[in-house]
Each structure stands twice: as structure tokens, then as C-alpha cells.
Short mmCIF file of C-alpha atoms and ligand atoms in Angstrom, two decimals:
data_model
loop_
_atom_site.label_atom_id
_atom_site.label_comp_id
_atom_site.label_asym_id
_atom_site.label_seq_id
_atom_site.Cartn_x
_atom_site.Cartn_y
_atom_site.Cartn_z
CA UNK A 1 -171.77 210.44 9.82
CA UNK A 2 -175.14 209.43 11.23
CA UNK A 3 -176.80 206.71 13.25
CA UNK A 4 -179.98 204.83 12.43
CA UNK A 5 -182.26 202.12 13.72
CA UNK A 6 -185.22 200.18 12.33
CA UNK A 7 -187.53 197.89 14.30
CA UNK A 8 -190.31 195.54 13.19
CA UNK A 9 -192.17 194.08 16.17
CA UNK A 10 -195.10 191.69 16.61
CA UNK A 11 -198.63 192.89 15.84
CA UNK A 12 -200.07 195.18 18.46
CA UNK A 13 -196.82 196.42 20.05
CA UNK A 14 -195.31 199.91 19.85
CA UNK A 15 -191.69 200.10 18.70
CA UNK A 16 -191.15 203.81 19.46
CA UNK A 17 -189.75 203.29 23.00
CA UNK A 18 -187.07 200.92 21.64
CA UNK A 19 -186.24 203.27 18.79
CA UNK A 20 -185.83 206.07 21.32
CA UNK A 21 -183.48 203.93 23.46
CA UNK A 22 -181.52 202.97 20.36
CA UNK A 23 -181.14 206.56 19.26
CA UNK A 24 -179.81 207.52 22.68
CA UNK A 25 -177.22 204.74 22.29
CA UNK A 26 -175.96 206.16 18.98
CA UNK A 27 -176.21 209.82 19.91
CA UNK A 28 -172.42 210.05 19.46
CA UNK A 29 -172.93 209.50 15.70
CA UNK A 30 -174.88 212.73 15.28
CA UNK A 31 -176.05 215.50 17.54
CA UNK A 32 -177.51 217.84 15.01
CA UNK A 33 -181.00 216.48 14.50
CA UNK A 34 -183.07 213.43 15.39
CA UNK A 35 -186.19 211.84 14.02
CA UNK A 36 -188.47 208.83 14.07
CA UNK A 37 -191.34 207.58 11.92
CA UNK A 38 -193.74 204.76 12.73
CA UNK A 39 -196.74 203.29 10.96
CA UNK A 40 -200.22 202.38 12.14
CA UNK A 41 -202.75 202.88 9.36
CA UNK A 42 -200.78 206.04 8.47
CA UNK A 43 -197.32 207.44 9.04
CA UNK A 44 -196.52 209.15 12.34
CA UNK A 45 -193.47 211.38 12.11
CA UNK A 46 -191.42 213.54 14.44
CA UNK A 47 -188.09 215.06 13.39
CA UNK A 48 -186.30 218.22 14.35
CA UNK A 49 -182.99 219.85 15.24
CA UNK A 50 -181.37 218.88 18.50
CA UNK A 51 -180.35 215.94 20.61
CA UNK A 52 -182.63 212.91 21.03
CA UNK A 53 -183.77 213.94 24.50
CA UNK A 54 -184.70 217.41 23.24
CA UNK A 55 -186.50 216.32 20.08
CA UNK A 56 -188.98 213.79 21.50
CA UNK A 57 -191.45 215.04 24.10
CA UNK A 58 -193.90 212.79 25.93
CA UNK A 59 -196.73 213.77 23.62
CA UNK A 60 -194.62 212.77 20.58
CA UNK A 61 -193.99 209.36 22.07
CA UNK A 62 -197.71 208.89 22.66
CA UNK A 63 -198.41 209.78 19.04
CA UNK A 64 -195.64 207.57 17.58
CA UNK A 65 -197.67 204.35 17.72
CA UNK A 66 -197.22 201.23 15.63
CA UNK A 67 -195.21 198.01 15.44
CA UNK A 68 -192.79 199.16 12.75
CA UNK A 69 -190.60 202.24 12.58
CA UNK A 70 -187.22 203.74 11.81
CA UNK A 71 -185.21 206.42 13.61
CA UNK A 72 -182.16 208.55 12.95
CA UNK A 73 -179.60 210.88 14.50
CA UNK A 74 -177.94 213.31 12.12
CA UNK A 75 -174.47 214.73 11.71
CA UNK A 76 -174.77 216.61 8.44
CA UNK A 77 -172.09 216.14 5.79
CA UNK A 78 -174.43 216.85 2.91
CA UNK A 79 -177.52 218.95 2.98
CA UNK A 80 -178.43 222.06 4.80
CA UNK A 81 -179.45 222.26 8.36
CA UNK A 82 -183.18 222.79 8.09
CA UNK A 83 -185.63 220.50 9.85
CA UNK A 84 -186.76 219.31 6.38
CA UNK A 85 -183.27 217.85 5.86
CA UNK A 86 -183.43 215.71 8.99
CA UNK A 87 -184.30 212.03 8.56
CA UNK A 88 -186.43 209.86 8.29
CA UNK A 89 -187.94 210.54 4.87
CA UNK A 90 -191.10 208.97 3.53
CA UNK A 91 -193.04 208.75 0.27
CA UNK A 92 -196.59 207.61 -0.22
CA UNK A 93 -196.39 206.27 -3.80
CA UNK A 94 -196.47 203.54 -5.17
CA UNK A 95 -196.35 202.08 -1.65
CA UNK A 96 -195.85 204.02 1.54
CA UNK A 97 -192.14 203.76 2.31
CA UNK A 98 -190.12 205.33 5.14
CA UNK A 99 -186.31 205.31 5.11
CA UNK A 100 -183.17 206.23 7.05
CA UNK A 101 -179.50 205.92 6.13
CA UNK A 102 -175.92 206.51 7.13
CA UNK A 103 -173.47 207.46 4.42
CA UNK A 104 -172.93 209.81 1.56
CA UNK A 105 -173.96 209.67 -2.08
CA UNK A 106 -171.00 210.63 -4.27
CA UNK A 107 -172.93 211.18 -7.54
CA UNK A 108 -175.61 213.31 -5.90
CA UNK A 109 -175.09 216.33 -8.16
CA UNK A 110 -175.40 214.20 -11.32
CA UNK A 111 -178.45 212.35 -10.00
CA UNK A 112 -180.14 215.56 -9.01
CA UNK A 113 -179.57 216.87 -12.47
CA UNK A 114 -180.64 213.71 -14.31
CA UNK A 115 -183.59 212.62 -12.24
CA UNK A 116 -184.92 215.87 -10.99
CA UNK A 117 -183.94 218.84 -13.07
CA UNK A 118 -184.22 217.13 -16.46
CA UNK A 119 -186.86 214.67 -15.26
CA UNK A 120 -189.10 217.34 -13.83
CA UNK A 121 -189.32 215.92 -10.30
CA UNK A 122 -188.84 218.41 -7.48
CA UNK A 123 -187.11 217.74 -4.16
CA UNK A 124 -188.27 218.56 -0.67
CA UNK A 125 -184.80 218.72 0.85
CA UNK A 126 -181.05 218.86 0.25
CA UNK A 127 -180.48 215.51 1.97
CA UNK A 128 -179.00 212.71 -0.16
CA UNK A 129 -181.35 210.13 1.37
CA UNK A 130 -184.22 211.67 -0.56
CA UNK A 131 -182.48 210.57 -3.76
CA UNK A 132 -181.97 207.01 -2.50
CA UNK A 133 -185.63 206.82 -1.48
CA UNK A 134 -186.73 208.21 -4.85
CA UNK A 135 -184.71 205.61 -6.80
CA UNK A 136 -185.97 202.80 -4.53
CA UNK A 137 -189.56 203.94 -5.08
CA UNK A 138 -188.95 204.09 -8.83
CA UNK A 139 -187.90 200.43 -8.67
CA UNK A 140 -191.05 199.53 -6.75
CA UNK A 141 -193.20 201.54 -9.16
CA UNK A 142 -191.79 199.63 -12.16
CA UNK A 143 -192.63 196.30 -10.54
CA UNK A 144 -195.92 197.54 -9.17
CA UNK A 145 -197.12 198.32 -12.68
CA UNK A 146 -195.87 194.96 -14.07
CA UNK A 147 -197.37 192.93 -11.20
CA UNK A 148 -200.67 194.75 -11.23
CA UNK A 149 -200.33 196.10 -7.71
CA UNK A 150 -198.66 193.21 -5.90
CA UNK A 151 -195.25 193.72 -4.27
CA UNK A 152 -193.26 190.80 -2.85
CA UNK A 153 -189.72 189.99 -1.81
CA UNK A 154 -188.38 189.81 -5.40
CA UNK A 155 -189.70 193.30 -6.09
CA UNK A 156 -188.02 194.67 -2.98
CA UNK A 157 -184.68 193.18 -4.07
CA UNK A 158 -185.27 194.59 -7.55
CA UNK A 159 -185.63 198.05 -6.01
CA UNK A 160 -182.44 197.54 -3.96
CA UNK A 161 -180.58 196.49 -7.14
CA UNK A 162 -181.81 199.64 -8.84
CA UNK A 163 -180.40 201.73 -5.99
CA UNK A 164 -177.07 199.88 -6.24
CA UNK A 165 -176.92 200.52 -9.98
CA UNK A 166 -177.89 204.15 -9.83
CA UNK A 167 -176.61 205.55 -6.54
CA UNK A 168 -172.83 205.67 -6.02
CA UNK A 169 -171.01 206.13 -2.75
CA UNK A 170 -171.37 204.65 0.71
CA UNK A 171 -174.71 203.95 2.31
CA UNK A 172 -176.30 201.62 4.81
CA UNK A 173 -180.06 201.87 4.63
CA UNK A 174 -183.09 200.70 6.58
CA UNK A 175 -186.63 201.16 5.29
CA UNK A 176 -190.11 199.83 5.85
CA UNK A 177 -192.72 199.51 3.19
CA UNK A 178 -196.12 199.87 4.87
CA UNK A 179 -198.12 196.62 5.08
CA UNK A 180 -195.31 194.86 3.17
CA UNK A 181 -192.20 194.57 5.39
CA UNK A 182 -188.87 195.96 6.52
CA UNK A 183 -185.70 195.97 4.42
CA UNK A 184 -182.08 196.69 5.36
CA UNK A 185 -179.28 196.94 2.81
CA UNK A 186 -175.74 198.04 2.33
CA UNK A 187 -173.83 199.60 -0.57
CA UNK A 188 -171.93 197.16 -2.84
CA UNK A 189 -168.61 197.87 -1.05
CA UNK A 190 -170.05 197.64 2.47
CA UNK A 191 -168.29 200.85 3.47
CA UNK A 192 -170.73 201.86 6.20
CA UNK A 193 -171.54 199.53 9.08
CA UNK A 194 -174.91 197.89 9.65
CA UNK A 195 -176.01 195.17 12.06
CA UNK A 196 -179.08 193.02 12.41
CA UNK A 197 -180.65 191.15 15.30
CA UNK A 198 -183.74 189.34 16.56
CA UNK A 199 -185.52 188.51 19.78
CA UNK A 200 -188.66 186.64 20.72
CA UNK A 201 -191.09 187.34 23.53
CA UNK A 202 -194.58 186.19 24.39
CA UNK A 203 -195.97 188.51 21.68
CA UNK A 204 -193.81 187.04 18.87
CA UNK A 205 -190.63 187.85 16.95
CA UNK A 206 -188.93 191.23 16.86
CA UNK A 207 -186.38 192.27 14.23
CA UNK A 208 -183.99 195.19 14.48
CA UNK A 209 -181.30 196.69 12.35
CA UNK A 210 -178.98 199.56 13.23
CA UNK A 211 -175.72 201.24 12.38
CA UNK A 212 -174.01 199.93 15.54
CA UNK A 213 -174.62 196.77 17.54
CA UNK A 214 -174.86 198.72 20.81
CA UNK A 215 -178.40 199.63 19.69
CA UNK A 216 -179.30 195.95 19.63
CA UNK A 217 -177.70 195.36 23.04
CA UNK A 218 -179.64 198.08 24.84
CA UNK A 219 -182.90 196.68 23.49
CA UNK A 220 -182.13 193.02 24.25
CA UNK A 221 -181.58 191.74 20.68
CA UNK A 222 -179.15 189.01 19.66
CA UNK A 223 -177.08 189.61 16.53
CA UNK A 224 -178.31 186.86 14.20
CA UNK A 225 -176.81 187.65 10.83
CA UNK A 226 -174.21 189.92 9.26
CA UNK A 227 -175.30 191.99 6.26
CA UNK A 228 -172.40 191.90 3.81
CA UNK A 229 -171.47 194.32 1.01
CA UNK A 230 -174.26 194.71 -1.54
CA UNK A 231 -176.47 192.49 0.57
CA UNK A 232 -180.09 193.01 1.69
CA UNK A 233 -182.32 191.46 4.33
CA UNK A 234 -186.08 191.61 3.99
CA UNK A 235 -188.65 190.71 6.65
CA UNK A 236 -192.03 190.25 5.03
CA UNK A 237 -195.39 191.14 6.54
CA UNK A 238 -195.80 187.53 7.74
CA UNK A 239 -192.30 187.77 9.35
CA UNK A 240 -190.47 185.58 6.83
CA UNK A 241 -186.78 186.56 6.54
CA UNK A 242 -184.94 186.53 3.21
CA UNK A 243 -181.29 187.52 2.86
CA UNK A 244 -179.66 188.01 -0.51
CA UNK A 245 -176.45 189.25 -2.08
CA UNK A 246 -177.93 191.69 -4.56
CA UNK A 247 -174.75 193.26 -5.97
CA UNK A 248 -171.24 192.15 -5.09
CA UNK A 249 -168.08 194.21 -5.16
CA UNK A 250 -164.98 194.07 -2.98
CA UNK A 251 -165.83 194.46 0.72
CA UNK A 252 -164.03 197.55 2.04
CA UNK A 253 -165.49 198.63 5.39
CA UNK A 254 -164.37 202.03 6.67
CA UNK A 255 -161.47 201.55 9.10
CA UNK A 256 -162.17 204.93 10.69
CA UNK A 257 -165.25 203.40 12.36
CA UNK A 258 -162.88 201.32 14.52
CA UNK A 259 -160.35 204.12 14.89
CA UNK A 260 -162.67 206.87 16.03
CA UNK A 261 -166.36 206.80 15.30
CA UNK A 262 -168.01 203.78 16.86
CA UNK A 263 -168.61 203.06 20.50
CA UNK A 264 -166.11 200.59 21.98
CA UNK A 265 -168.96 198.30 23.07
CA UNK A 266 -170.10 197.83 19.45
CA UNK A 267 -169.25 195.06 16.98
CA UNK A 268 -168.90 196.03 13.32
CA UNK A 269 -168.75 193.25 10.71
CA UNK A 270 -168.46 190.95 13.70
CA UNK A 271 -165.30 192.68 14.97
CA UNK A 272 -165.24 194.20 18.45
CA UNK A 273 -164.36 197.89 18.41
CA UNK A 274 -162.93 197.64 21.92
CA UNK A 275 -160.64 194.72 21.13
CA UNK A 276 -159.51 196.33 17.90
CA UNK A 277 -158.55 199.51 19.74
CA UNK A 278 -156.61 197.43 22.25
CA UNK A 279 -154.79 195.77 19.34
CA UNK A 280 -154.07 199.23 17.85
CA UNK A 281 -152.46 200.15 21.17
CA UNK A 282 -150.44 196.98 21.39
CA UNK A 283 -149.14 197.41 17.84
CA UNK A 284 -148.33 201.06 18.51
CA UNK A 285 -146.40 200.10 21.65
CA UNK A 286 -144.40 197.54 19.66
CA UNK A 287 -143.70 200.14 16.99
CA UNK A 288 -142.55 202.63 19.63
CA UNK A 289 -140.06 200.07 20.93
CA UNK A 290 -138.91 198.98 17.49
CA UNK A 291 -138.18 202.61 16.57
CA UNK A 292 -136.12 203.00 19.71
CA UNK A 293 -138.27 205.99 20.70
CA UNK A 294 -137.50 207.43 24.17
CA UNK A 295 -139.29 205.85 27.12
CA UNK A 296 -141.64 208.23 28.94
CA UNK A 297 -142.58 208.09 32.63
CA UNK A 298 -146.29 207.81 32.01
CA UNK A 299 -148.90 207.18 29.26
CA UNK A 300 -151.89 209.56 29.17
CA UNK A 301 -154.87 209.14 26.82
CA UNK A 302 -156.65 211.99 25.06
CA UNK A 303 -160.20 211.17 26.17
CA UNK A 304 -162.40 209.43 25.17
CA UNK A 305 -161.86 207.37 22.05
CA UNK A 306 -158.15 206.63 22.62
CA UNK A 307 -158.45 205.25 26.17
CA UNK A 308 -158.59 201.55 25.33
CA UNK A 309 -155.62 201.88 22.98
CA UNK A 310 -153.61 204.00 25.45
CA UNK A 311 -154.03 201.33 28.14
CA UNK A 312 -152.65 198.75 25.73
CA UNK A 313 -149.72 201.04 24.80
CA UNK A 314 -148.89 201.41 28.50
CA UNK A 315 -149.02 197.69 29.13
CA UNK A 316 -146.92 196.90 26.03
CA UNK A 317 -144.31 199.45 27.16
CA UNK A 318 -144.65 198.35 30.81
CA UNK A 319 -145.38 201.92 31.83
CA UNK A 320 -147.86 203.57 34.15
CA UNK A 321 -151.20 204.63 32.65
CA UNK A 322 -152.70 207.80 34.09
CA UNK A 323 -155.74 209.95 33.37
CA UNK A 324 -154.20 213.40 33.07
CA UNK A 325 -156.83 215.05 30.89
CA UNK A 326 -160.43 215.50 31.93
CA UNK A 327 -163.15 216.02 29.38
CA UNK A 328 -166.24 218.11 29.87
CA UNK A 329 -168.82 215.88 28.23
CA UNK A 330 -171.39 218.61 27.90
CA UNK A 331 -169.55 220.71 25.31
CA UNK A 332 -170.39 220.05 21.68
CA UNK A 333 -167.81 218.81 19.19
CA UNK A 334 -164.97 221.25 18.72
CA UNK A 335 -164.56 219.89 15.23
CA UNK A 336 -167.54 221.66 13.76
CA UNK A 337 -166.80 225.19 14.95
CA UNK A 338 -166.70 227.67 12.09
CA UNK A 339 -163.27 229.21 12.37
CA UNK A 340 -159.86 228.45 13.75
CA UNK A 341 -160.07 230.81 16.75
CA UNK A 342 -163.33 229.43 18.10
CA UNK A 343 -162.04 225.89 17.57
CA UNK A 344 -158.98 226.50 19.73
CA UNK A 345 -160.89 228.09 22.57
CA UNK A 346 -163.50 225.36 22.60
CA UNK A 347 -160.76 222.71 22.94
CA UNK A 348 -159.66 224.52 26.12
CA UNK A 349 -163.25 224.54 27.28
CA UNK A 350 -163.60 220.84 26.57
CA UNK A 351 -160.40 219.50 28.14
CA UNK A 352 -158.62 220.34 31.37
CA UNK A 353 -155.39 218.93 32.84
CA UNK A 354 -154.60 217.28 36.16
CA UNK A 355 -151.21 219.02 36.66
CA UNK A 356 -149.76 216.47 39.07
CA UNK A 357 -149.73 213.87 36.29
CA UNK A 358 -147.58 216.16 34.15
CA UNK A 359 -145.31 218.09 36.50
CA UNK A 360 -141.65 217.15 36.01
CA UNK A 361 -142.50 214.10 33.88
CA UNK A 362 -141.86 212.83 30.38
CA UNK A 363 -145.38 212.07 29.15
CA UNK A 364 -146.62 210.04 26.20
CA UNK A 365 -150.00 211.32 24.98
CA UNK A 366 -152.07 208.89 22.90
CA UNK A 367 -154.84 210.01 20.54
CA UNK A 368 -156.81 208.17 17.85
CA UNK A 369 -156.19 210.61 15.00
CA UNK A 370 -154.78 213.98 14.06
CA UNK A 371 -156.85 215.87 11.53
CA UNK A 372 -156.07 219.58 11.46
CA UNK A 373 -153.74 219.33 14.45
CA UNK A 374 -155.58 221.94 16.51
CA UNK A 375 -156.56 219.55 19.29
CA UNK A 376 -153.12 217.98 19.65
CA UNK A 377 -151.26 221.31 19.49
CA UNK A 378 -153.44 222.80 22.20
CA UNK A 379 -153.15 219.71 24.40
CA UNK A 380 -149.36 219.77 24.05
CA UNK A 381 -149.36 223.42 25.14
CA UNK A 382 -151.51 222.50 28.13
CA UNK A 383 -149.18 219.63 29.04
CA UNK A 384 -146.15 221.90 28.91
CA UNK A 385 -147.92 224.60 30.89
CA UNK A 386 -148.71 221.97 33.53
CA UNK A 387 -144.96 221.32 33.89
CA UNK A 388 -144.28 218.32 31.60
CA UNK A 389 -140.56 217.92 30.94
CA UNK A 390 -140.92 216.21 27.58
CA UNK A 391 -144.09 215.58 25.57
CA UNK A 392 -144.31 212.62 23.20
CA UNK A 393 -147.31 211.84 21.02
CA UNK A 394 -148.52 208.53 19.59
CA UNK A 395 -151.49 208.16 17.25
CA UNK A 396 -153.52 204.98 16.68
CA UNK A 397 -153.90 205.66 12.96
CA UNK A 398 -151.62 206.84 10.11
CA UNK A 399 -151.45 210.48 8.92
CA UNK A 400 -154.75 211.68 7.45
CA UNK A 401 -154.19 213.23 4.05
CA UNK A 402 -157.29 212.84 1.87
CA UNK A 403 -160.89 214.00 2.24
CA UNK A 404 -163.63 211.44 2.83
CA UNK A 405 -166.45 211.57 0.27
CA UNK A 406 -168.31 208.79 2.10
CA UNK A 407 -169.70 210.76 5.00
CA UNK A 408 -166.95 211.15 7.61
CA UNK A 409 -166.64 214.83 8.34
CA UNK A 410 -162.97 215.44 7.58
CA UNK A 411 -161.08 218.55 6.74
CA UNK A 412 -160.69 219.51 3.12
CA UNK A 413 -157.32 218.46 1.72
CA UNK A 414 -155.43 221.64 2.46
CA UNK A 415 -156.60 221.68 6.08
CA UNK A 416 -154.96 218.35 7.01
CA UNK A 417 -151.88 219.06 9.11
CA UNK A 418 -150.18 216.08 7.42
CA UNK A 419 -150.76 217.47 3.93
CA UNK A 420 -147.31 218.09 2.46
CA UNK A 421 -145.50 217.65 5.81
CA UNK A 422 -143.16 214.89 6.96
CA UNK A 423 -143.73 213.29 10.38
CA UNK A 424 -140.83 215.39 11.72
CA UNK A 425 -142.41 218.56 10.37
CA UNK A 426 -145.76 217.64 11.95
CA UNK A 427 -143.93 217.00 15.25
CA UNK A 428 -142.43 220.45 14.98
CA UNK A 429 -145.82 222.01 14.23
CA UNK A 430 -147.36 220.27 17.25
CA UNK A 431 -144.28 221.09 19.35
CA UNK A 432 -143.78 217.48 20.50
CA UNK A 433 -140.46 215.82 21.27
CA UNK A 434 -141.38 212.67 19.37
CA UNK A 435 -144.36 211.71 17.20
CA UNK A 436 -145.25 208.19 16.08
CA UNK A 437 -148.22 207.24 13.89
CA UNK A 438 -149.49 203.66 13.76
CA UNK A 439 -148.37 201.87 10.62
CA UNK A 440 -151.26 201.49 8.15
CA UNK A 441 -150.95 197.76 7.66
CA UNK A 442 -150.67 197.21 11.43
CA UNK A 443 -153.92 199.19 11.81
CA UNK A 444 -155.74 197.06 9.22
CA UNK A 445 -154.31 193.89 10.69
CA UNK A 446 -155.62 194.84 14.14
CA UNK A 447 -159.17 195.00 12.79
CA UNK A 448 -158.79 191.95 10.49
CA UNK A 449 -157.71 189.83 13.44
CA UNK A 450 -161.32 189.96 14.68
CA UNK A 451 -162.66 188.63 11.35
CA UNK A 452 -160.11 187.20 8.89
CA UNK A 453 -162.71 187.39 6.09
CA UNK A 454 -162.19 191.16 6.03
CA UNK A 455 -159.31 191.25 3.57
CA UNK A 456 -159.59 194.94 2.69
CA UNK A 457 -160.61 198.14 4.43
CA UNK A 458 -161.40 201.56 3.09
CA UNK A 459 -158.18 203.48 3.86
CA UNK A 460 -159.00 206.33 1.51
CA UNK A 461 -158.47 209.10 4.07
CA UNK A 462 -154.91 207.79 4.62
CA UNK A 463 -154.02 207.06 1.00
CA UNK A 464 -156.33 208.95 -1.36
CA UNK A 465 -157.27 205.63 -3.04
CA UNK A 466 -161.06 205.49 -3.13
CA UNK A 467 -162.58 201.99 -3.35
CA UNK A 468 -165.60 203.15 -5.38
CA UNK A 469 -164.09 204.03 -8.71
CA UNK A 470 -166.51 206.88 -9.31
CA UNK A 471 -164.60 209.26 -6.98
CA UNK A 472 -162.74 211.62 -9.27
CA UNK A 473 -160.98 214.88 -8.44
CA UNK A 474 -163.95 216.79 -9.91
CA UNK A 475 -166.41 214.91 -7.72
CA UNK A 476 -164.28 215.50 -4.64
CA UNK A 477 -164.23 219.18 -5.46
CA UNK A 478 -168.05 219.30 -5.75
CA UNK A 479 -168.43 217.47 -2.39
CA UNK A 480 -165.83 219.71 -0.72
CA UNK A 481 -167.44 222.88 -2.06
CA UNK A 482 -170.84 221.74 -0.83
CA UNK A 483 -169.46 221.07 2.66
CA UNK A 484 -167.38 224.24 2.62
CA UNK A 485 -170.43 226.35 1.90
CA UNK A 486 -172.29 224.68 4.78
CA UNK A 487 -169.36 225.19 7.16
CA UNK A 488 -169.05 228.84 6.33
CA UNK A 489 -172.71 229.32 7.07
CA UNK A 490 -172.93 229.69 10.86
CA UNK A 491 -176.55 228.56 10.79
CA UNK A 492 -175.42 225.08 9.82
CA UNK A 493 -172.81 224.63 12.54
P1 AMP B 501 -157.84 218.08 15.00
O1 AMP B 501 -157.74 219.13 16.03
O2 AMP B 501 -158.49 218.61 13.75
O3 AMP B 501 -156.54 217.42 14.70
O4 AMP B 501 -158.82 216.98 15.53
C1 AMP B 501 -158.34 215.79 16.05
C2 AMP B 501 -159.31 215.25 17.06
O5 AMP B 501 -160.62 215.16 16.50
C3 AMP B 501 -158.91 213.87 17.52
O6 AMP B 501 -158.87 213.90 18.94
C4 AMP B 501 -160.03 212.94 17.03
O7 AMP B 501 -160.44 212.08 18.07
C5 AMP B 501 -161.15 213.86 16.64
N1 AMP B 501 -161.75 213.51 15.34
C6 AMP B 501 -161.24 212.79 14.35
N2 AMP B 501 -162.10 212.71 13.30
C7 AMP B 501 -163.19 213.39 13.65
C8 AMP B 501 -164.45 213.65 13.02
N3 AMP B 501 -164.72 213.20 11.81
N4 AMP B 501 -165.35 214.40 13.69
C9 AMP B 501 -165.07 214.89 14.90
N5 AMP B 501 -163.91 214.66 15.56
C10 AMP B 501 -162.97 213.93 14.95
#
């Protein structure tokens, strides 16, 4: 999972400060590496390991001049962890193009083999974006030759169509073609989010696209259009905007963006993440009542992503809401630690209890998801140690059972605590007195309520049904092995 931003400003301005602000706003989407590329009469690039504030020094910002640029924060799901694998990527031929993306290419191994090994081209990195950029550039090169060196909007859409035809999986992409324009596009199923906005000042019109709308907010943009599945938006050099459905399939945005990944202040496909999480909580509260589950004394969220939902659970159940767990924000994600033992200890490092909210009480803990079960098990132990009488657990999503080949860093199949266990067995494993997962259709309905046009969502991690038909067991195995080998290499963690 990654975050990106692209900005095309009026002539004479520098977009780097806005890209920097935008990257800070999506830092939660990737803390592994950050990068930015701008264009003056040449490309200016800075990318490296680390958080945004560590990667860009003052002298980098002075060097990153130009009125067009793209930026990226990386959470690697494919590729190694070398600086060369960080985004953006750029190519100089046939036109200078710089690109960023969020997503995961599912036919990467086949494409590598076809295009590169048998085709003789050599790669600079292990990042799947390099393949997308290569195919896009191939499209431009075909048109460049036919048009005798002129590239216009139709040629850009031709290159996008070529990417759609060739590259399978989930990807939202932003690129600029030097002295030609900026393009943003989404895979034919619209699995990954993307948003687009504009603003005008005395200098002229500014255009921005990003993986989450919070990036637009912090830079003062208004969301002006939604980019649908298989759709592309192109802003030409003279600032003309063209939007086109290039390839259409069924729209299936990833529901996990609303469940866990995105910031609550973002809108995805015109649906508020905050309001959706509140609706998850309300539905979960109703479910708790309908099941006749025991009433606790207090509702406590597992910080941070379940807070909005937990408040709604409490109000639906007419119970007190209390902050009983405190998160140390300055500890990295426990999720990416190499082995079980270090994962458990880092959860303890990350969360601490306020005992007076637990002592002698029946508590209902609310979290957004249970993956391996390590976090929940440890939190339950902490709650009991703090004197809780009974510990109940409610989750704002259904049991996770299938790996995500589209770029969400999930456990491999056998690591899911829900794999092969009933809800009662999971409750026993976690040592909770009652466990309730949000019903899958109620979860989808909560997101759909914000935009009734969204008929379907990608629920693959809950069902194992992958919307892009190319995901076979063999492909999943290749993707899992690739991730497994990166996880077992401490240098990549
Ligand atoms: P686990 O201990 O494996 O069950 O992890 C569950 C916790 O990880 C929950 O509190 C989630 O909020 C969080 N989580 C869920 N998905 C991810 C992800 N892809 N990356 C990092 N954390 C996650």
C-alpha cells in the first residue's frame, strides 16, 4: 500500500512545497521510503528510504524546482527495499515521463519474462511501477513513430489503453509527460482509490491528483471530478482537461480502504471514510443487540482506526465510551516485524492500558480487523491483567481469510487466525468471552450508503473471490513467495 500525489501548477511556480505537504498527509500509507520528481528543463529527483521529513532536506527542496511534479510514499509489497526501488520512476524516451502509483501488478512475473527477459530489455529495479511505466512508454513510442514526433491527448489515452490491456492487477497511477501534460488513471476495476482536484489563484489554474482526498484538502484544492474504473484524466500543456473512460469493467473499489487504510478525513469514490466507519459501528451495535450478546459496562476502541466506529457502537448500545488504551505514535508498525516474538513485544511497546477503565468491568473492545490475531490476543491479556471482569471483542469487518494480491500487506493464507477456525474457535484463541464480526453485506452497505452508484466492492480478503479474473492459485503463490522472501530478509523490514 502506498500514497502518491501529482501536481501541475501555472507557469513559473514551484510545486515541490505542495507535494511535500501532500506526502506528509499520506505518510500513514507508507513509511518505508519517500520520493519526489519535478521538471524544469530536466528532471529533478530525490528519493530514499525513510519518512518524508527525513528524506527531504532543505537543499533538496531548493533543487526540486518546476511547476509539475509527482511524489510518493512507499510501503513495499513487491520489490526489494533498495533506494532504487523507491518511487517515482522516470524514463527519457520517447518523451520524458515520470510516474508514481499505488497498487500491485498481478502478472508481474509473466510481464518481466515476456517484455524483459525474452525481449532483451533490462530493469533498473524490482518495483512493479517500472513495468507500468515501460508499457506506457511503449504505447507512446508506437504513436510517436506514427505521428512523426507529435504526441497529443489521443496518444496519451492510447498509452493508457495499452497499460490496461497488458498490465493486470490493481493500480492508480499519476504521471507527467514533460512539455506535454499530466495524466492520472485507474485500473479497469477501480480497485485502488484516486482523487482529483483543482484550484485557481492569481497565477492561474492548479491541478492535483492523489491517492486520498486529504492531500487535496491540505493544499487548498476542491475535488472537481471522480476518476472512475478504467478512466483517465489528462491535462494538456495548455491546461485543457480531457476525461475519458478508456477501458470499462465492473467497479470494485477495495473495501479495506474504508475499514483500515485511509484517513477518516478522506473521501474515496466520493464516500466519506469517517461517516462510513460510523455506519460500520452503528451496524455492529445493531448486530450485537440482535445476537443477544451480553451488555458490557463500557466500550473501548483499539486506537486509532477503530475510534469512530467504536463511538457509534457505544451510542447504538447506549453505553459509555472510554479511551482505555493509549498508543505510542512513534513506534513503527508492529505488522511488519519479522517474527512472531518481536511482533508481540512491539505491540506491548505500542499500546498501554489505563487500568481504571478496566478494573472490575465488563469491557467491549472494538477493532477494525483481526489479521493474525496477535494484536487482539495481546490486548485481551492486557485488559485482563488490568482487572477486566469480562472481555468482549467486536470487529468492524468480517473474518479475513484470503491474501490480497492487490497491494494490501496481509498475512499469507495460513497466517490468518480465521483460516480454518469458527468464530467460537477464534474467540477461544483470543481468550475473549464473546466475539462478533461485522456482517459482510452490512459492511458493504455502510460504504455504499455514501454513494449508491458503488454496487460492488472488492471483498477478496474476506471471500477469496478476486474481481480481476487473472488471479489464480499459481499467481497467488508467486506473489506470496515474493513477499515471504522479502519478509524473511531483515533488511527489507
Ligand atoms: P493482527 O495482530 O495480525 O491481527 O493485526 C491486527 C491489527 O493490525 C488491527 O488492529 C488492524 O488495525 C491492523 N491492520 C490490519 N491490516 C493491516 C495492514 N495491512 N497493515 C498493517 N496493519 C494492519
